[in-house]
Coordinates of C-alpha atoms in Angstrom, one line a residue:
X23 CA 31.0 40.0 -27.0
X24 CA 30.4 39.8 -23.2
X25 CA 28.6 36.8 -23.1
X26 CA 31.6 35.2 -25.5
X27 CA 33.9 36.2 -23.7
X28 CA 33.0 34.3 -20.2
X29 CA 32.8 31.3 -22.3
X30 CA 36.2 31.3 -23.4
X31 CA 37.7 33.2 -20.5
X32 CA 39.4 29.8 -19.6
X33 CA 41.3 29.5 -22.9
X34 CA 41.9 33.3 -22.6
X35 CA 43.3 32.9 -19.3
X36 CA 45.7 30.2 -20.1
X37 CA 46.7 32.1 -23.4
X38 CA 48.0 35.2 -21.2
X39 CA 49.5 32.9 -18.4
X40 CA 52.3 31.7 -20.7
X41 CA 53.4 34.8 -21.5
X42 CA 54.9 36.6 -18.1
X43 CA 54.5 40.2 -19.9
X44 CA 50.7 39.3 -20.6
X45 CA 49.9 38.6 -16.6
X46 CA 48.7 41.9 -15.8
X47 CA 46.1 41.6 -19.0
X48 CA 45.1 38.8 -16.1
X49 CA 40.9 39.4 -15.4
X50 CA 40.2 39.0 -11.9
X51 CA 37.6 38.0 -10.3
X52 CA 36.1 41.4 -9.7
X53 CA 35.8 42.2 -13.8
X54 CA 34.4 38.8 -14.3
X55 CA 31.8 39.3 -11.6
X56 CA 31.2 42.8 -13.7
X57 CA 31.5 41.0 -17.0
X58 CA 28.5 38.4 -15.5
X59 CA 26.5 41.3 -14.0
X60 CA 26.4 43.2 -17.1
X61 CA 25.8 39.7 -18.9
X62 CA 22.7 39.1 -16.2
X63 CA 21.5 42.5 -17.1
X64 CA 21.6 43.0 -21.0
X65 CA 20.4 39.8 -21.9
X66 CA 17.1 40.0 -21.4
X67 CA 17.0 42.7 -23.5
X68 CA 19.0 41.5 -26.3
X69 CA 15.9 39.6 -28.0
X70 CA 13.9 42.7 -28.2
X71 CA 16.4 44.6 -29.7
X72 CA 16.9 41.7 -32.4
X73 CA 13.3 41.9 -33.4
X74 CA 13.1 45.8 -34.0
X75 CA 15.3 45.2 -36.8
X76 CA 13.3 43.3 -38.6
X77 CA 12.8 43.9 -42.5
X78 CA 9.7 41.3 -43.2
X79 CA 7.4 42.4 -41.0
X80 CA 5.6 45.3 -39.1
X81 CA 8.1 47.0 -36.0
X82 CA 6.8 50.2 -35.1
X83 CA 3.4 48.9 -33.8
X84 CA 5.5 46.5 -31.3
X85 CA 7.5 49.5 -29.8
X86 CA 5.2 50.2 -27.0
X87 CA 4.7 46.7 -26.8
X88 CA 8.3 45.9 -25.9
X89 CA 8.9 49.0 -24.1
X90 CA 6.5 48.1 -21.5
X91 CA 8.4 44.1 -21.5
X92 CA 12.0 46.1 -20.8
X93 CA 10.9 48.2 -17.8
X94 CA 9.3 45.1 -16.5
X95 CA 12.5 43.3 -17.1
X96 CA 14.1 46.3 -15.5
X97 CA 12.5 46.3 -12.4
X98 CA 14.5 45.5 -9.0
X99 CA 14.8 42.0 -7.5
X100 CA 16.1 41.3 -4.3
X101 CA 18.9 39.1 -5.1
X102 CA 20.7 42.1 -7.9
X103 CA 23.9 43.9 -6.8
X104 CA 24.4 47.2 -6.3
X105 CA 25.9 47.3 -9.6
X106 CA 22.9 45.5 -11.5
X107 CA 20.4 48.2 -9.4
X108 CA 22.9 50.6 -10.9
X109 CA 22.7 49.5 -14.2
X110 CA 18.8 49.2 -14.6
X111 CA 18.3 52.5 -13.3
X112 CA 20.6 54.4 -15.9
X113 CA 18.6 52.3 -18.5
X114 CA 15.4 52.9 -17.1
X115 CA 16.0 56.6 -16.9
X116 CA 17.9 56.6 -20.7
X117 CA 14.3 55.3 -22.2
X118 CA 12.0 56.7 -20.1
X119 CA 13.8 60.2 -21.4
X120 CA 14.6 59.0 -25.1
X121 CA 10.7 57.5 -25.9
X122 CA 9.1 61.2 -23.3
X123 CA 8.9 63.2 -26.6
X124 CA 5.1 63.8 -27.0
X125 CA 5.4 63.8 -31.0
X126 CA 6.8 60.3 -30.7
X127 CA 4.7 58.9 -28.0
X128 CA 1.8 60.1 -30.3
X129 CA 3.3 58.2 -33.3
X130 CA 4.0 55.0 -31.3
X131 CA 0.5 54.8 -30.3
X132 CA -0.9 55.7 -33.7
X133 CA 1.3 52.7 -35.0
X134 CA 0.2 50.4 -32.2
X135 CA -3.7 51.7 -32.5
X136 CA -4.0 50.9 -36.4
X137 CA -2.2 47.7 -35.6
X138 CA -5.1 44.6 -34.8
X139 CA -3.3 42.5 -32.6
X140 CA -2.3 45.5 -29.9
X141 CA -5.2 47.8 -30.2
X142 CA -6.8 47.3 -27.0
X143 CA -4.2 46.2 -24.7
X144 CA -1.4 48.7 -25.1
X145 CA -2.7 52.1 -26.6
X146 CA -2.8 55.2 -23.9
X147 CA -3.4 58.0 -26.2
X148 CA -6.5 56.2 -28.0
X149 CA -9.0 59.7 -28.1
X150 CA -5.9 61.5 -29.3
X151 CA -5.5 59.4 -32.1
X152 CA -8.9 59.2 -33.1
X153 CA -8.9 62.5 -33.0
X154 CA -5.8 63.4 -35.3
X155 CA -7.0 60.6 -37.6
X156 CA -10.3 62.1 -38.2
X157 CA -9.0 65.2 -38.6
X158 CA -6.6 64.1 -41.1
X159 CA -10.1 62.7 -42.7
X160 CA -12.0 66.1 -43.2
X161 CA -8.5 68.0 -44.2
X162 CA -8.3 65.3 -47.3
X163 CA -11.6 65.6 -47.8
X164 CA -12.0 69.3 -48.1
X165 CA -9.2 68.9 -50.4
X166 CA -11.0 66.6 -52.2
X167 CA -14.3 68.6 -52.5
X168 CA -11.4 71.9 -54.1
X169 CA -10.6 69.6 -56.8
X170 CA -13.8 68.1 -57.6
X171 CA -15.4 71.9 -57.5
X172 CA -12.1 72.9 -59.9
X173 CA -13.0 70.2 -62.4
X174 CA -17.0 70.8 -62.9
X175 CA -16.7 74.4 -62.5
X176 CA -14.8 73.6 -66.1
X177 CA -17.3 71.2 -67.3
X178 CA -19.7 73.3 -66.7
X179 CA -18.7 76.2 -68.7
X180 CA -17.6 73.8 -71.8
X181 CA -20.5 72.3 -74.2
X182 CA -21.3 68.4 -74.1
X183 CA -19.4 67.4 -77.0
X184 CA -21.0 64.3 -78.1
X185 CA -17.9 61.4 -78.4
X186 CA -16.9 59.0 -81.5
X187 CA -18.3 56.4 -79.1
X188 CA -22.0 56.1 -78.2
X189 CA -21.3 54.0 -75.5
X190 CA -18.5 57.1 -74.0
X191 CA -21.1 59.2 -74.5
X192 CA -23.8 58.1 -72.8
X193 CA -21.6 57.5 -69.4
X194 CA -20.5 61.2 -70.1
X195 CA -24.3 62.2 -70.6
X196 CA -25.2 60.5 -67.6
X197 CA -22.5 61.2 -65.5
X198 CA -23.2 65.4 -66.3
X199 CA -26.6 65.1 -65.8
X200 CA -25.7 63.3 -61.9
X201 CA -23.7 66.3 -61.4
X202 CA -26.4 68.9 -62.4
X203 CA -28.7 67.5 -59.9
X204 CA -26.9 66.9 -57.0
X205 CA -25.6 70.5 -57.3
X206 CA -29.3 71.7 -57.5
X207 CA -29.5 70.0 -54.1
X208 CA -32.9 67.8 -55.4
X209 CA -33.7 64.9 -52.8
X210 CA -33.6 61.6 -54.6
X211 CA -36.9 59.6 -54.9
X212 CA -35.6 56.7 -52.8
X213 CA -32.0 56.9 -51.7
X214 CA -30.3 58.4 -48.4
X215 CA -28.4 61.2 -48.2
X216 CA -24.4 60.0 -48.6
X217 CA -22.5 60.4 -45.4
X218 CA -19.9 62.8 -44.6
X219 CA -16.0 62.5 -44.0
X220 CA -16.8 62.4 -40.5
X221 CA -19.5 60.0 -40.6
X222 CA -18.0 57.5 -42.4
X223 CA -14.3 57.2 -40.1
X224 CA -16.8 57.4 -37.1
X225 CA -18.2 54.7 -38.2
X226 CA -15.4 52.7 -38.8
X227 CA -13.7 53.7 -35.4
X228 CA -16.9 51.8 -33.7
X229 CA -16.6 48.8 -35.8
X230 CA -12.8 48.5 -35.2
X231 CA -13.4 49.3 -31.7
X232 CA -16.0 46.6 -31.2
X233 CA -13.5 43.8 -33.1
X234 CA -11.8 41.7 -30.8
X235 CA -7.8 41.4 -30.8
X236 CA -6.3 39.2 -33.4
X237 CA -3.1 36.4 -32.4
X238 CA 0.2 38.3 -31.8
X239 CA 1.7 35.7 -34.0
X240 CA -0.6 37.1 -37.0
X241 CA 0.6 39.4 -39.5
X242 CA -1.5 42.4 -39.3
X243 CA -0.6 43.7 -43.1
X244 CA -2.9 40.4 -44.2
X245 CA -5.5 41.2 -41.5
X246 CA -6.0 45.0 -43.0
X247 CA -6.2 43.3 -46.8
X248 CA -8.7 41.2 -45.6
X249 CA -10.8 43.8 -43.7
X250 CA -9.8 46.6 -46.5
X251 CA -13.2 46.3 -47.7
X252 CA -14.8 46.9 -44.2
X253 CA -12.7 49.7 -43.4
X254 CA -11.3 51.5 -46.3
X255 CA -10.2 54.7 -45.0
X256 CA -8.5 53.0 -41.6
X257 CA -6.6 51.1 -44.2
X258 CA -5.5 53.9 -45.5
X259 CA -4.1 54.7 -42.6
X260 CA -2.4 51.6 -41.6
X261 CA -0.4 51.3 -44.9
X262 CA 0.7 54.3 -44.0
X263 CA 1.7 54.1 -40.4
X264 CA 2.9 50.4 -40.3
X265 CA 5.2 50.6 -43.0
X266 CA 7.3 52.7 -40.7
X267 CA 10.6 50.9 -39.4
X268 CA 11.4 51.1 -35.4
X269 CA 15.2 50.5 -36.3
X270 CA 17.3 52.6 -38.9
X271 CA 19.3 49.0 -39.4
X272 CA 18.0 48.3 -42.6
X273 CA 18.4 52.1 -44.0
X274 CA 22.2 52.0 -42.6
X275 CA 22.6 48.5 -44.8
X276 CA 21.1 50.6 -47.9
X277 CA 23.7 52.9 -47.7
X278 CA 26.2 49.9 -47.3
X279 CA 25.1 48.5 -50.4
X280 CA 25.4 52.0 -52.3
X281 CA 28.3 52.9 -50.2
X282 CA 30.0 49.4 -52.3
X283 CA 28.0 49.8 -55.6
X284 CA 29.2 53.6 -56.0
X285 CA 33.1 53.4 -56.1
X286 CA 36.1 56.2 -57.3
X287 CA 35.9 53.5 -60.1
X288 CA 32.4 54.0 -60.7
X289 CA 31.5 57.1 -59.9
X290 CA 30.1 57.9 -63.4
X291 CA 27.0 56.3 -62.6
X292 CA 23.6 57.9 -63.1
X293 CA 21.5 58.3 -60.1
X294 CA 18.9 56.1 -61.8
X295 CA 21.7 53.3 -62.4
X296 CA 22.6 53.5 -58.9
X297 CA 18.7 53.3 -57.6
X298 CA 18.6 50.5 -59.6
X299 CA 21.7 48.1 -58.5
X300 CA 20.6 48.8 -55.1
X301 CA 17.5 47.7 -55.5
X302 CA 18.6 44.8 -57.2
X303 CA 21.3 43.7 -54.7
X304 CA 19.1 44.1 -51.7
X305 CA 16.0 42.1 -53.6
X306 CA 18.0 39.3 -55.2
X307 CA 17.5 36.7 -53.0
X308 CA 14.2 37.2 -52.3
X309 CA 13.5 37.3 -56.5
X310 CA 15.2 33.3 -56.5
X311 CA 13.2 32.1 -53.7
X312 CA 9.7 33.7 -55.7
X313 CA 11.2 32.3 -59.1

């Protein structure tokens, strides 16, 4: 609006100066040195807060990233005005307060750890997260091991039921018999003992460690498909954490589309009807360009 503004502040000008009752709507030349200052200021800024609203790709992983461009662009130069110096310090200390929050700094680097292209370069809490990550590891896998006791603890006291199928019932054969000596605890002739929980995201920790940075321009959802095989449980992980949005934007434009879909008129609607014409108005377009 600013930067509009000074481009048509001629027009604007000459607009009020026909009308005598309009001249003291007149700018002067202090509020358009203002206007240009606060222009000179935001601008920089504008394009990063353009790309956190993003829908088609990753955001949360860039947050650190850009944070650490906007303080740079915040910095003091010798030819700013008092009110520019003024101006990047209240934003520099609004940030620096909003993004302090431990639980979010913790988030923000989780994001930007599981996320190839910034791993190295821009993580500060990199032990932390390894750490929270493999402990999220052995709680899932304890969990695991409950369920898996649960379930042959009720095999176990059931008979083997031979099934219709021969071919059913020889996996189910097999697969009891695999159960009944692992739990005797019997050392295979040839085969290594399967690694733990812990072992296995160590392991994967050092191999991601050890991989160099991918392009900035490359979308890191394709690089963790391709490497899914490699590192399956970091995967896990990065589904989970990159699907996060930095910016509410797109959630605010959900409930938009609802806000229109869901009228006085049509308030009979079922909740699944609604789910559904949102879904539908907010994938349309991208359906015709796939079809």
């Amino acid at each position: 609006m600013v930067e509009r503004f000074l481009e048509q502040q001629q027009v604007v000008c000459a607009v009020l100066a026909e009308d005598r009752k309009k001249w003291h709507l007149m700018p002067k030349d202090s509020d358009i040195t203002v206007l240009e200052t606060v222009k000179a200021v935001l601008e920089p800024l504008s394009q990063f807060t353009d790309a956190l609203i993003g829908e088609k790709h990753t955001t949360l992983s860039s947050v650190v990233l850009l944070l650490w461009k906007i303080f740079e662009c915040l910095s003091h130069e010798q030819s700013d005005s008092a009110l520019a110096k003024e101006m990047k310090e209240k934003i520099h200390e609004y940030l620096q307060h909003r993004y302090d929050d431990l639980q979010l700094r913790f988030l923000l680097n989780t994001a930007t750890y599981l996320d190839p292209r910034f791993k190295n370069s821009f993580v500060s809490l990199k032990d932390d997260v390894k750490q929270s990550l493999l402990n999220e590891v052995k709680k899932m896998g304890n969990e695991k091991e409950g369920i898996a006791s649960r379930v042959s603890g009720g095999l176990s006291s059931k008979e083997v039921r031979p099934s219709k199928k021969s071919k059913n019932h020889l996996k189910f054969l097999l697969s009891t018999i695999q159960g009944e000596k692992k739990e005797k605890g019997e050392p295979a002739s040839s085969s290594q003992a399967p690694l733990s929980a812990s072992d296995k995201i160590n392991g994967e920790f050092l191999l991601y460690d050890q991989m160099p940075e991918v392009s900035a321009e490359d979308d890191p959802l394709v690089w963790w498909k391709t490497n899914m095989g490699t590192l399956p449980q970091l995967s896990e992980f990065a589904r989970k954490y990159l699907c996060i949005a930095a910016s509410s934007c797109s959630s605010k434009r959900v409930f938009s589309t609802a806000g229109y879909i869901v009228s006085p008129r049509r308030s009979r609607l079922s909740q699944e009807h609604v789910d559904m014409l949102v879904f539908l108005s907010e994938n349309l377009e991208m359906a015709k360009k796939v079809t």
